[in-house]
Short mmCIF file of C-alpha atoms and ligand atoms in Angstrom, two decimals:
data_model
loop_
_atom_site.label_atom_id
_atom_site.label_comp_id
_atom_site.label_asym_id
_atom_site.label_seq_id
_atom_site.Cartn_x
_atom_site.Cartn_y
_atom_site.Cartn_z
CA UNK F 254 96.41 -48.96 -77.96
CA UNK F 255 98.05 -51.07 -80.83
CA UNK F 256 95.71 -53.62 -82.41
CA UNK F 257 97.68 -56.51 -80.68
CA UNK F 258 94.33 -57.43 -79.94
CA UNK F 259 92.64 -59.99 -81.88
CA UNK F 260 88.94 -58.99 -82.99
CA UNK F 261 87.06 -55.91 -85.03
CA UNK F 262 89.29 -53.00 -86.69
CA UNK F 263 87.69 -49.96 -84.92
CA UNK F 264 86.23 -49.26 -88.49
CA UNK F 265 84.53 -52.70 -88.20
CA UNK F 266 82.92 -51.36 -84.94
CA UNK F 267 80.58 -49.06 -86.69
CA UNK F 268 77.67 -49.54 -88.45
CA UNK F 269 77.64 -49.52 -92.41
CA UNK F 270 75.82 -46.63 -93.02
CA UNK F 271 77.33 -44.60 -90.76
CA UNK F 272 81.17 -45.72 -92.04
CA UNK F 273 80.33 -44.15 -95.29
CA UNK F 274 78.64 -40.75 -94.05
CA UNK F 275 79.95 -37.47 -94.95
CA UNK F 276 78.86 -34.93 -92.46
CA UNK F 277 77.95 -31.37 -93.16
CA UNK F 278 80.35 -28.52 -93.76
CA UNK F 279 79.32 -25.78 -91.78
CA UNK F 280 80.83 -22.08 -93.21
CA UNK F 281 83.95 -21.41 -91.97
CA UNK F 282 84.23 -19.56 -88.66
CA UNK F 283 88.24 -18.28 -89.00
CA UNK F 284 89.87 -16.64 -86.38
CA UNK F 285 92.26 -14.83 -88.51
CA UNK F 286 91.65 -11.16 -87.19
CA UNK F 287 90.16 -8.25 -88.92
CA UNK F 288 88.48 -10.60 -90.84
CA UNK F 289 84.36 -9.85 -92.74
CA UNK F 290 81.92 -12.15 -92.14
CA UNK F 291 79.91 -12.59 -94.97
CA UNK F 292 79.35 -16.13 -95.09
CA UNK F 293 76.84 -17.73 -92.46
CA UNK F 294 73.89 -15.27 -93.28
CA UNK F 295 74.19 -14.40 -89.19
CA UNK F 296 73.09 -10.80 -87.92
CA UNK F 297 75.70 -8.47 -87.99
CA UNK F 298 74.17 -6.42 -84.64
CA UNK F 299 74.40 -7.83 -81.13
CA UNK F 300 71.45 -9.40 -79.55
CA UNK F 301 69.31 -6.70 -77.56
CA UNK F 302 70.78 -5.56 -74.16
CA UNK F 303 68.04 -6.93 -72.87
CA UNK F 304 69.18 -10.01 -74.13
CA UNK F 305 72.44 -9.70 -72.77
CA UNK F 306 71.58 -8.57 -69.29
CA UNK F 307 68.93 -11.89 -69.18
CA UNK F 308 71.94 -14.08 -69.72
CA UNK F 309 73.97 -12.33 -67.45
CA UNK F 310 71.50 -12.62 -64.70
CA UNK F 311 71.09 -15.97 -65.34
CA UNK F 312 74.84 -16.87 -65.21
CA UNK F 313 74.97 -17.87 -61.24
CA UNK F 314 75.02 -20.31 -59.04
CA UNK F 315 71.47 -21.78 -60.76
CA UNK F 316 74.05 -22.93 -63.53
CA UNK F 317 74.04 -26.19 -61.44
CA UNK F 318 70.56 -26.98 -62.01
CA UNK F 319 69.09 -28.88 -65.02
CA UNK F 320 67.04 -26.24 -66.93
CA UNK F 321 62.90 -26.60 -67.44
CA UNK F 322 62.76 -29.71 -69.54
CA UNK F 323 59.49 -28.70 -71.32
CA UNK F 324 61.07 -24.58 -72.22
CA UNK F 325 57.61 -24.18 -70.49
CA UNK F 326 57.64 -20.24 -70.58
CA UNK F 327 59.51 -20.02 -73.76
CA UNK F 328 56.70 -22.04 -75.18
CA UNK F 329 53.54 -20.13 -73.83
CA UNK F 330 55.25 -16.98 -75.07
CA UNK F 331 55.99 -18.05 -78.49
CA UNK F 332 52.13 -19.34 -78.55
CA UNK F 333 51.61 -15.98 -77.77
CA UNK F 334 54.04 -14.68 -80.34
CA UNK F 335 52.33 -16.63 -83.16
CA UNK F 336 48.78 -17.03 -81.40
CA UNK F 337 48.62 -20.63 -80.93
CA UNK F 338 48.75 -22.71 -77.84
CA UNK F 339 52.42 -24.23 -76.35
CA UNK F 340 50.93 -27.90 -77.34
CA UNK F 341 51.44 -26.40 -80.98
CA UNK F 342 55.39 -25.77 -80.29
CA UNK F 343 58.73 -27.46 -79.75
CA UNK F 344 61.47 -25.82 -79.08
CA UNK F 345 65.37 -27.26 -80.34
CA UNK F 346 68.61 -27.11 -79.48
CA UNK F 347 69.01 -25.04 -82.73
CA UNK F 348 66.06 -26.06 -85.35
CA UNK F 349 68.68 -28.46 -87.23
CA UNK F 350 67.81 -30.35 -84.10
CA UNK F 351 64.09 -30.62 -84.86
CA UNK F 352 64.59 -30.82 -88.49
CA UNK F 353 66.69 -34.49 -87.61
CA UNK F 354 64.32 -35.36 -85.25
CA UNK F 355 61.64 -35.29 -87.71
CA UNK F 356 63.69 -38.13 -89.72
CA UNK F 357 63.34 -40.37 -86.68
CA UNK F 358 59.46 -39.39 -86.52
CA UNK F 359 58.32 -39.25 -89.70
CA UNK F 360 60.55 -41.44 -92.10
CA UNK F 361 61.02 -45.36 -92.06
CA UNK F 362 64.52 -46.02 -93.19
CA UNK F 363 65.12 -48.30 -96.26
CA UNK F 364 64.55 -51.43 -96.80
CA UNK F 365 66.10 -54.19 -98.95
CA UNK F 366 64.37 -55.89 -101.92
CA UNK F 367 61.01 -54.95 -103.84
CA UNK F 368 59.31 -52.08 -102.60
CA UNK F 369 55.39 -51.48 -103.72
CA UNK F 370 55.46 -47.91 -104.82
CA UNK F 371 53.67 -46.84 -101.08
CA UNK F 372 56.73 -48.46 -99.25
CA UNK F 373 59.23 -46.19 -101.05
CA UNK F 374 56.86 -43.37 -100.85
CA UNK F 375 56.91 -44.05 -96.89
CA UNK F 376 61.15 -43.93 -96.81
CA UNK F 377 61.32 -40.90 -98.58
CA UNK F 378 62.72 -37.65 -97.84
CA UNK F 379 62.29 -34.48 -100.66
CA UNK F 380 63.83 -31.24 -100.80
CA UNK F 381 64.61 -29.08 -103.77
CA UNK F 382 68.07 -28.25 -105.21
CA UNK F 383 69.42 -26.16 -104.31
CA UNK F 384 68.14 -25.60 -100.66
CA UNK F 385 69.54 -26.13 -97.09
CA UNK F 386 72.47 -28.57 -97.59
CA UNK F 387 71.78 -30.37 -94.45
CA UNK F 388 68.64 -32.24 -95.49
CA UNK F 389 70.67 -34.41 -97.42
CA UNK F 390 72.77 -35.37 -94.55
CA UNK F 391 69.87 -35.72 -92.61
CA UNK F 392 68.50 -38.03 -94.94
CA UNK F 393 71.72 -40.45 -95.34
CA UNK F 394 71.64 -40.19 -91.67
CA UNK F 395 68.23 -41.67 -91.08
CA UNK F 396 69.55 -44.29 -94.20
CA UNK F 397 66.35 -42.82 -95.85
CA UNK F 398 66.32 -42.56 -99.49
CA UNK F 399 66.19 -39.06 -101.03
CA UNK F 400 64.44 -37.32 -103.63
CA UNK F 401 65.92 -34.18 -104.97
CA UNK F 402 64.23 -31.98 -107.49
CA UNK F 403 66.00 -29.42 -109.28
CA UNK F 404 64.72 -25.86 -109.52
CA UNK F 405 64.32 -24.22 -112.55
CA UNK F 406 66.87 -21.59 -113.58
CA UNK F 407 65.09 -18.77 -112.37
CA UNK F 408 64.83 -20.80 -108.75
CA UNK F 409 61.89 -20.09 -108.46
CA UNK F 410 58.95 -22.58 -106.86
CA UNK F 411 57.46 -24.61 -109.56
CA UNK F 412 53.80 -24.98 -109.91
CA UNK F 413 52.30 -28.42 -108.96
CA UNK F 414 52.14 -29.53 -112.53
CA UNK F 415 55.46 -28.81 -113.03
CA UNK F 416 56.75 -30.47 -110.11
CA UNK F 417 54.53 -33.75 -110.92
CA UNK F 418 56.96 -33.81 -114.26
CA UNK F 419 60.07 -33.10 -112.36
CA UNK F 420 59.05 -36.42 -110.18
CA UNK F 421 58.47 -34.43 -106.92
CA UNK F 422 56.57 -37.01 -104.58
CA UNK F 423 53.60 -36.04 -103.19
CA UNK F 424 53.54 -38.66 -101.01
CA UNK F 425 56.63 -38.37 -99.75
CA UNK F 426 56.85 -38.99 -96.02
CA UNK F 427 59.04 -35.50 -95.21
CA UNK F 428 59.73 -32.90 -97.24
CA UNK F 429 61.48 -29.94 -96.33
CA UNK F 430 60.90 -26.75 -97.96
CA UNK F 431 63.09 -23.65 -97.78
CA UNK F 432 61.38 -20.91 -97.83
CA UNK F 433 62.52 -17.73 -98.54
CA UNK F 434 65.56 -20.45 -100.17
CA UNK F 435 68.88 -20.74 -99.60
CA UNK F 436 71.28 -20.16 -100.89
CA UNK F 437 69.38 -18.35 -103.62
CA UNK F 438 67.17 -16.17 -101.77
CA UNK F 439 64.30 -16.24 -103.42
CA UNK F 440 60.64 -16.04 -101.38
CA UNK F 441 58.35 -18.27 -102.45
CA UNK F 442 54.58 -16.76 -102.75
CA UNK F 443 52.24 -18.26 -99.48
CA UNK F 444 49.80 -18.70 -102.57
CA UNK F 445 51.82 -21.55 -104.21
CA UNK F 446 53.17 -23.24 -101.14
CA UNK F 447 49.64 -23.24 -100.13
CA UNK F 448 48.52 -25.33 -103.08
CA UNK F 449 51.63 -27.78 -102.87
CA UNK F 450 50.60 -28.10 -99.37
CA UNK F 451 47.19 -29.14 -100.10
CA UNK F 452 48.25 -31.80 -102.86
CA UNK F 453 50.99 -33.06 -100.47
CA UNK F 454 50.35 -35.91 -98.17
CA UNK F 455 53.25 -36.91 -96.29
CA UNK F 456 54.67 -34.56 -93.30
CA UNK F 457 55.98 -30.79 -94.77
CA UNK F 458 58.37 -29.00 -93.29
CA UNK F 459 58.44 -25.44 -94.41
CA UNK F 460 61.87 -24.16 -93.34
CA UNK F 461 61.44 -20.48 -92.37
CA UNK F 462 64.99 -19.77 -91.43
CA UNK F 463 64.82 -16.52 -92.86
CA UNK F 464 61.46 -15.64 -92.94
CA UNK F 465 61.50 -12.54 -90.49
CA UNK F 466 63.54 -10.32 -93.81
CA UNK F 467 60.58 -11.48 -96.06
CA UNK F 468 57.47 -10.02 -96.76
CA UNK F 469 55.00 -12.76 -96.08
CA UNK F 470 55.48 -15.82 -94.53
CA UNK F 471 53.49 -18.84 -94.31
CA UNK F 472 52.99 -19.84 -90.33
CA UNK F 473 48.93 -19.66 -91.43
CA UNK F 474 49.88 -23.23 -93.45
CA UNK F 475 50.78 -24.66 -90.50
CA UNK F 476 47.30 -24.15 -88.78
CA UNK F 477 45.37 -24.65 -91.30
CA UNK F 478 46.62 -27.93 -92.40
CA UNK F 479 47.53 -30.82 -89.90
CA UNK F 480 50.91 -31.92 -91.69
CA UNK F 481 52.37 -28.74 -91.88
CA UNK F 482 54.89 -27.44 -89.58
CA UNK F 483 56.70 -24.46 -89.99
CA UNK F 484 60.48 -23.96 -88.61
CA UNK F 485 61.85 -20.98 -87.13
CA UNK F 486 64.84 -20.26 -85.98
CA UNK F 487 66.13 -17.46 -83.30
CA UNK F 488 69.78 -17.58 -84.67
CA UNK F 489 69.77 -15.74 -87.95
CA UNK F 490 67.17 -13.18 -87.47
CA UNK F 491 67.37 -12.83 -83.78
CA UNK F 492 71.43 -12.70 -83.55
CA UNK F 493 71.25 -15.44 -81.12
CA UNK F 494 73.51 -18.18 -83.41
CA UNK F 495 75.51 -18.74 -80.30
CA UNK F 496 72.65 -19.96 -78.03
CA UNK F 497 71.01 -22.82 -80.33
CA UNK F 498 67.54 -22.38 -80.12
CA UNK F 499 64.54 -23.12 -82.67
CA UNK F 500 61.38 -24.42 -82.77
CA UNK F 501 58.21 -25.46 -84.38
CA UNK F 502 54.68 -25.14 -85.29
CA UNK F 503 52.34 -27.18 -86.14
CA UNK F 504 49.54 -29.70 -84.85
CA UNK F 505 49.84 -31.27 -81.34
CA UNK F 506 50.35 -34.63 -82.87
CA UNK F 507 52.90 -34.39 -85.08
CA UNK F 508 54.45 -31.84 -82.13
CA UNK F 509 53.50 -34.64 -79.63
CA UNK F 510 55.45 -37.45 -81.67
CA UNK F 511 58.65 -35.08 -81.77
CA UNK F 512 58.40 -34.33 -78.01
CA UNK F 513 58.32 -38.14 -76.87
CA UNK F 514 61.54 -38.59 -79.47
CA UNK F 515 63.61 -35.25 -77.98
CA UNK F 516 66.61 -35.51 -75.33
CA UNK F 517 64.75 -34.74 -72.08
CA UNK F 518 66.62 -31.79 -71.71
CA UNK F 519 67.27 -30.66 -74.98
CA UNK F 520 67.00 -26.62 -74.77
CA UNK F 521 70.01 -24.97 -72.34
CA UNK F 522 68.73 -22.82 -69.91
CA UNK F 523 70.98 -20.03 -71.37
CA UNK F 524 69.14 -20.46 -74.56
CA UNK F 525 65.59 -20.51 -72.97
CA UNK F 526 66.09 -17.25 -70.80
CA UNK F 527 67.76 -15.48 -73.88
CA UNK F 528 64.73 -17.00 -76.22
CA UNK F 529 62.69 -15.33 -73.68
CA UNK F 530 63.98 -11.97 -73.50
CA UNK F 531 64.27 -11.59 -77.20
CA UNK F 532 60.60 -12.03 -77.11
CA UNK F 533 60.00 -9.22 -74.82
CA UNK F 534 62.12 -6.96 -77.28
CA UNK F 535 61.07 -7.43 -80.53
CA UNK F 536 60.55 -3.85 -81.02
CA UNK F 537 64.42 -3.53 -81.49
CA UNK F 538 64.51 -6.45 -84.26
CA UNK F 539 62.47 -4.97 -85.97
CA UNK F 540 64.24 -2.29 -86.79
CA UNK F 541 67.18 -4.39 -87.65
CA UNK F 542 65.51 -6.39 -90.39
CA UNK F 543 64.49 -2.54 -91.86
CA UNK F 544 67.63 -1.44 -92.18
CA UNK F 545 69.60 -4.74 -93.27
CA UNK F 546 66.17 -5.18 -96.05
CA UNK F 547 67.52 -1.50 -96.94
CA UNK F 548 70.96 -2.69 -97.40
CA UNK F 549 70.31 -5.24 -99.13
CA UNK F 550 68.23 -3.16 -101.63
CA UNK F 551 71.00 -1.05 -101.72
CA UNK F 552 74.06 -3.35 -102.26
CA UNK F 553 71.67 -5.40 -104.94
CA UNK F 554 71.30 -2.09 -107.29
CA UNK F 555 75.50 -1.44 -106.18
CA UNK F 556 76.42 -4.87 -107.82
CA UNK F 557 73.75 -4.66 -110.51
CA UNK F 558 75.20 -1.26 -111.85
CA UNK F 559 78.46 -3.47 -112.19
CA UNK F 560 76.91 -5.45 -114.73
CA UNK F 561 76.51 -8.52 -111.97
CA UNK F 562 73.23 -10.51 -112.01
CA UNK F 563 70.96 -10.29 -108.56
CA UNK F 564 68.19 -12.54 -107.81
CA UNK F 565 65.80 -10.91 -105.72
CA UNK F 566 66.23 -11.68 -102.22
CA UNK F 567 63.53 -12.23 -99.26
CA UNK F 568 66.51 -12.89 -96.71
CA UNK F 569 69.54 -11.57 -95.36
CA UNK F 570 71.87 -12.46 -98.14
CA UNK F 571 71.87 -12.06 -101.95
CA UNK F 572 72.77 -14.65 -104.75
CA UNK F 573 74.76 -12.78 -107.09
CA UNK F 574 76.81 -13.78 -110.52
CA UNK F 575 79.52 -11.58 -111.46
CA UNK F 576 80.17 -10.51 -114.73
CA UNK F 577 83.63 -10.48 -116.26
CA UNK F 578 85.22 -12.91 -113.42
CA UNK F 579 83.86 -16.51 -112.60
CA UNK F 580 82.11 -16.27 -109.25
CA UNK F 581 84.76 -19.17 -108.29
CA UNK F 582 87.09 -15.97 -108.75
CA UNK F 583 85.56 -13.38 -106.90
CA UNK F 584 85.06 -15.43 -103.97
CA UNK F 585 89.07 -16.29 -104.02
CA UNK F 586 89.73 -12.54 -104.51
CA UNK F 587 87.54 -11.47 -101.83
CA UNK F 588 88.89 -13.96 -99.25
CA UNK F 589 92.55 -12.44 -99.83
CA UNK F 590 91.41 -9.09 -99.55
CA UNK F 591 89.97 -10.77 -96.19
CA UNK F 592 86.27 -11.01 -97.00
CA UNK F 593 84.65 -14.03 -96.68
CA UNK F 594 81.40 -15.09 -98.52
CA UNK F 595 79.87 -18.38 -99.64
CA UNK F 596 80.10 -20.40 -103.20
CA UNK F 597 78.54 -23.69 -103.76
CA UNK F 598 80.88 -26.07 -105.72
CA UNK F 599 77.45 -27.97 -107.30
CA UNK F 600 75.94 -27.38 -110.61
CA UNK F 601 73.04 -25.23 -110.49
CA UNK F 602 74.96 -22.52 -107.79
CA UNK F 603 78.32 -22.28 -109.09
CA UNK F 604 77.92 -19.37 -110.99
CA UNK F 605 76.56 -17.70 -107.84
CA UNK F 606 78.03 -16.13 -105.19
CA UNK F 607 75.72 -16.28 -101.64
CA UNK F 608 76.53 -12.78 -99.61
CA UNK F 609 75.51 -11.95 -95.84
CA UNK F 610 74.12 -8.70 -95.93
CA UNK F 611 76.03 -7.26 -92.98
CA UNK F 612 77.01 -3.71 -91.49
CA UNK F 613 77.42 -0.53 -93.62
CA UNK F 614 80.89 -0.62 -93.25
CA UNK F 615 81.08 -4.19 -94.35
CA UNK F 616 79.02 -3.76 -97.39
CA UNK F 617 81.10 -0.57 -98.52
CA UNK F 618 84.31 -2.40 -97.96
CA UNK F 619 82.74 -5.61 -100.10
CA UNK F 620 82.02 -2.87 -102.41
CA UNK F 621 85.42 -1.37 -102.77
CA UNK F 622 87.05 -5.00 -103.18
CA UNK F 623 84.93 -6.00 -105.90
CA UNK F 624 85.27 -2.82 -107.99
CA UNK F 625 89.08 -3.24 -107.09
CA UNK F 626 88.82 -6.84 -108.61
CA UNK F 627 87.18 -6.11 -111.21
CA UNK F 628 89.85 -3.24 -112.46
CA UNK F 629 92.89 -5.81 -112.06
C1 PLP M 67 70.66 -21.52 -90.46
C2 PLP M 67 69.56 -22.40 -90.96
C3 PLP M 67 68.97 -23.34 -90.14
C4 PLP M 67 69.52 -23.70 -88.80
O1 PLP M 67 69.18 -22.91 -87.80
P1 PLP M 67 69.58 -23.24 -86.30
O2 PLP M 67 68.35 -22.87 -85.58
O3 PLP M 67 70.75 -22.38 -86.00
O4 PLP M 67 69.89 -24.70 -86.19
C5 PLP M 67 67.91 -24.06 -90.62
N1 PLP M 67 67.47 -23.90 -91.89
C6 PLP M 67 68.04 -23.02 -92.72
C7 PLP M 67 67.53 -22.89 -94.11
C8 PLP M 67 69.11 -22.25 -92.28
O5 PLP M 67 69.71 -21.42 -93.13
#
């Protein structure tokens, strides 16, 4: 395996673009034991046994067969779900699956040289900062070029005017909005994504990750107009992180151009027959999202009695900033009294802290450690 070997340097092997990548940093899953989760905004209760038992029943000999290529049943029951017809959905290995595919369907990659003001417009991906810290990976991925626009301070969704000064482009061919945000939380009203949908031309993705702890969504945007398409994921809300499975709405062609780009199997059949059975269930999510919305209320007025500063949330997490200690600090202090959260080393979130709202237990003991840090 020495390079006695005349020819390329393995580094020489790869393509430009893709030598100079940086991937994306998931949160840290540790193993160190004892250990609370409060960094990957995943569901602190178990999937439904229901769930469970589907999975289990579905763990045989069957396991040698490719699953149903299309998620044909998973498909007609989310049209069900969000009363539209299966031609409307696609279903992904995880919706970070769809949300690259859409790159490949809706994005021309850069090109060299003078570009008339339509061409760039055409190899242009938009998102806000900060949002979901994959689209810009996505985006160098694709060799697209990117468009960020800051929020405002407050983080919340700027009117159309506003955004016209910022240089959001409303002809951009993608852009993906995350809505409620992350990491800051905040839901944006149906009422002013509606009108940024109708000025925008190019394809919008409106990234409703988190949309199931919210109260309103905005899956109507995605029927009404034919370049919406709305993202949902069954991993956060759904405490199904482990399976991979998302999907999308929208119109049949945009769905239709995704479909002809996907792997031909790209949903496990795990995945599909746990999709499935969360479906039938959703009776016992629902109460989840109640009571982690009520925790969340609860820990926000815990942290704001502290003197900290809460934004308010429309997910399962909160974006707090301490007061007395940098949030840099308080995350450091929490991880050695073994409680992990999430900061964002960039300048418009570093004076945050992102926290998973997770189980009583787990928000008393995040609690305890911050008044505890906060006394040293
Ligand atoms: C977690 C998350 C996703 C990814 O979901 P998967 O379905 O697990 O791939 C997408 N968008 C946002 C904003 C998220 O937070």
């Amino acid at each position: 395996m020495t390079a006695k070997r005349k020819g390329n340097s393995p580094e020489q092997l790869i393509r430009p673009l893709v030598r100079k990548l940086h991937g994306y940093v998931p949160g840290e899953q540790p193993k160190i034991p004892g250990l609370i989760k409060l960094n990957t905004n995943e569901n602190p209760a178990p999937p439904s046994p229901k769930v469970i038992r589907a999975i289990r029943s579905a763990a045989d000999g069957r396991l040698r067969l490719y699953p149903d290529p299309t998620a044909q049943p998973l498909r007609e029951a989310l049209a069900k779900f969000h009363g539209c017809k299966p031609e409307n959905i696609i279903v992904g290995n995880g919706s970070d699956e769809l949300l690259a595919l859409a790159t490949r369907a809706f994005v021309e990659p850069r090109q060299r040289g003078a570009q008339t003001k339509r061409q760039v417009a055409r190899q242009t991906i938009q998102y806000f900062t900060p949002s979901y810290s994959l689209y810009p990976i996505l985006a160098d991925i694709h060799g697209a070029r990117r468009n960020q626009v800051k929020l405002p301070g407050s983080f919340e969704l700027p009117a159309n005017d506003a955004l016209r000064a910022d240089n959001w482009n409303f002809s951009a061919a993608l852009s993906y909005i995350t809505t409620p945000n992350a990491p800051s939380g905040r839901g944006y009203p149906t009422r002013g994504l509606a009108k940024l949908c109708e000025e925008q031309k190019g394809v919008t993705i409106l990234d409703e990750a988190y949309a199931d702890f919210a109260a309103e969504n905005a899956m109507r945007l995605a029927r009404r107009h034919p370049h919406v398409l709305v993202s949902r994921t069954f991993s956060k809300a759904y405490s199904l992180c482990f399976q991979r499975v998302g999907y999308f709405v929208g119109h049949p062609a945009l769905i239709g151009a995704l479909d002809r780009m996907r792997d031909s199997y790209n949903v496990n059949g795990l995945g599909q027959a746990a999709a499935l059975a969360t479906l039938s269930d959703i009776g016992y999510y629902r109460r989840q999202f109640e009571r982690i919305v009520r925790l969340r209320a609860r820990t926000t007025e815990s942290l704001e009695a502290l003197g900290f500063e809460v934004l308010p949330s429309q997910a399962n997490f909160i974006f707090a900033k301490p007061a007395g200690l940098t949030a840099a600090d308080w995350f450091q202090q929490l991880r050695k009294r073994k409680i992990l959260t999430r900061w964002f080393d960039s300048p418009k979130a570093r004076n945050w802290l992102r926290i998973t709202i997770g189980t009583e237990a787990e928000m008393a003991r995040f609690l305890t450690a911050t008044k505890s840090i906060l006394r040293q």
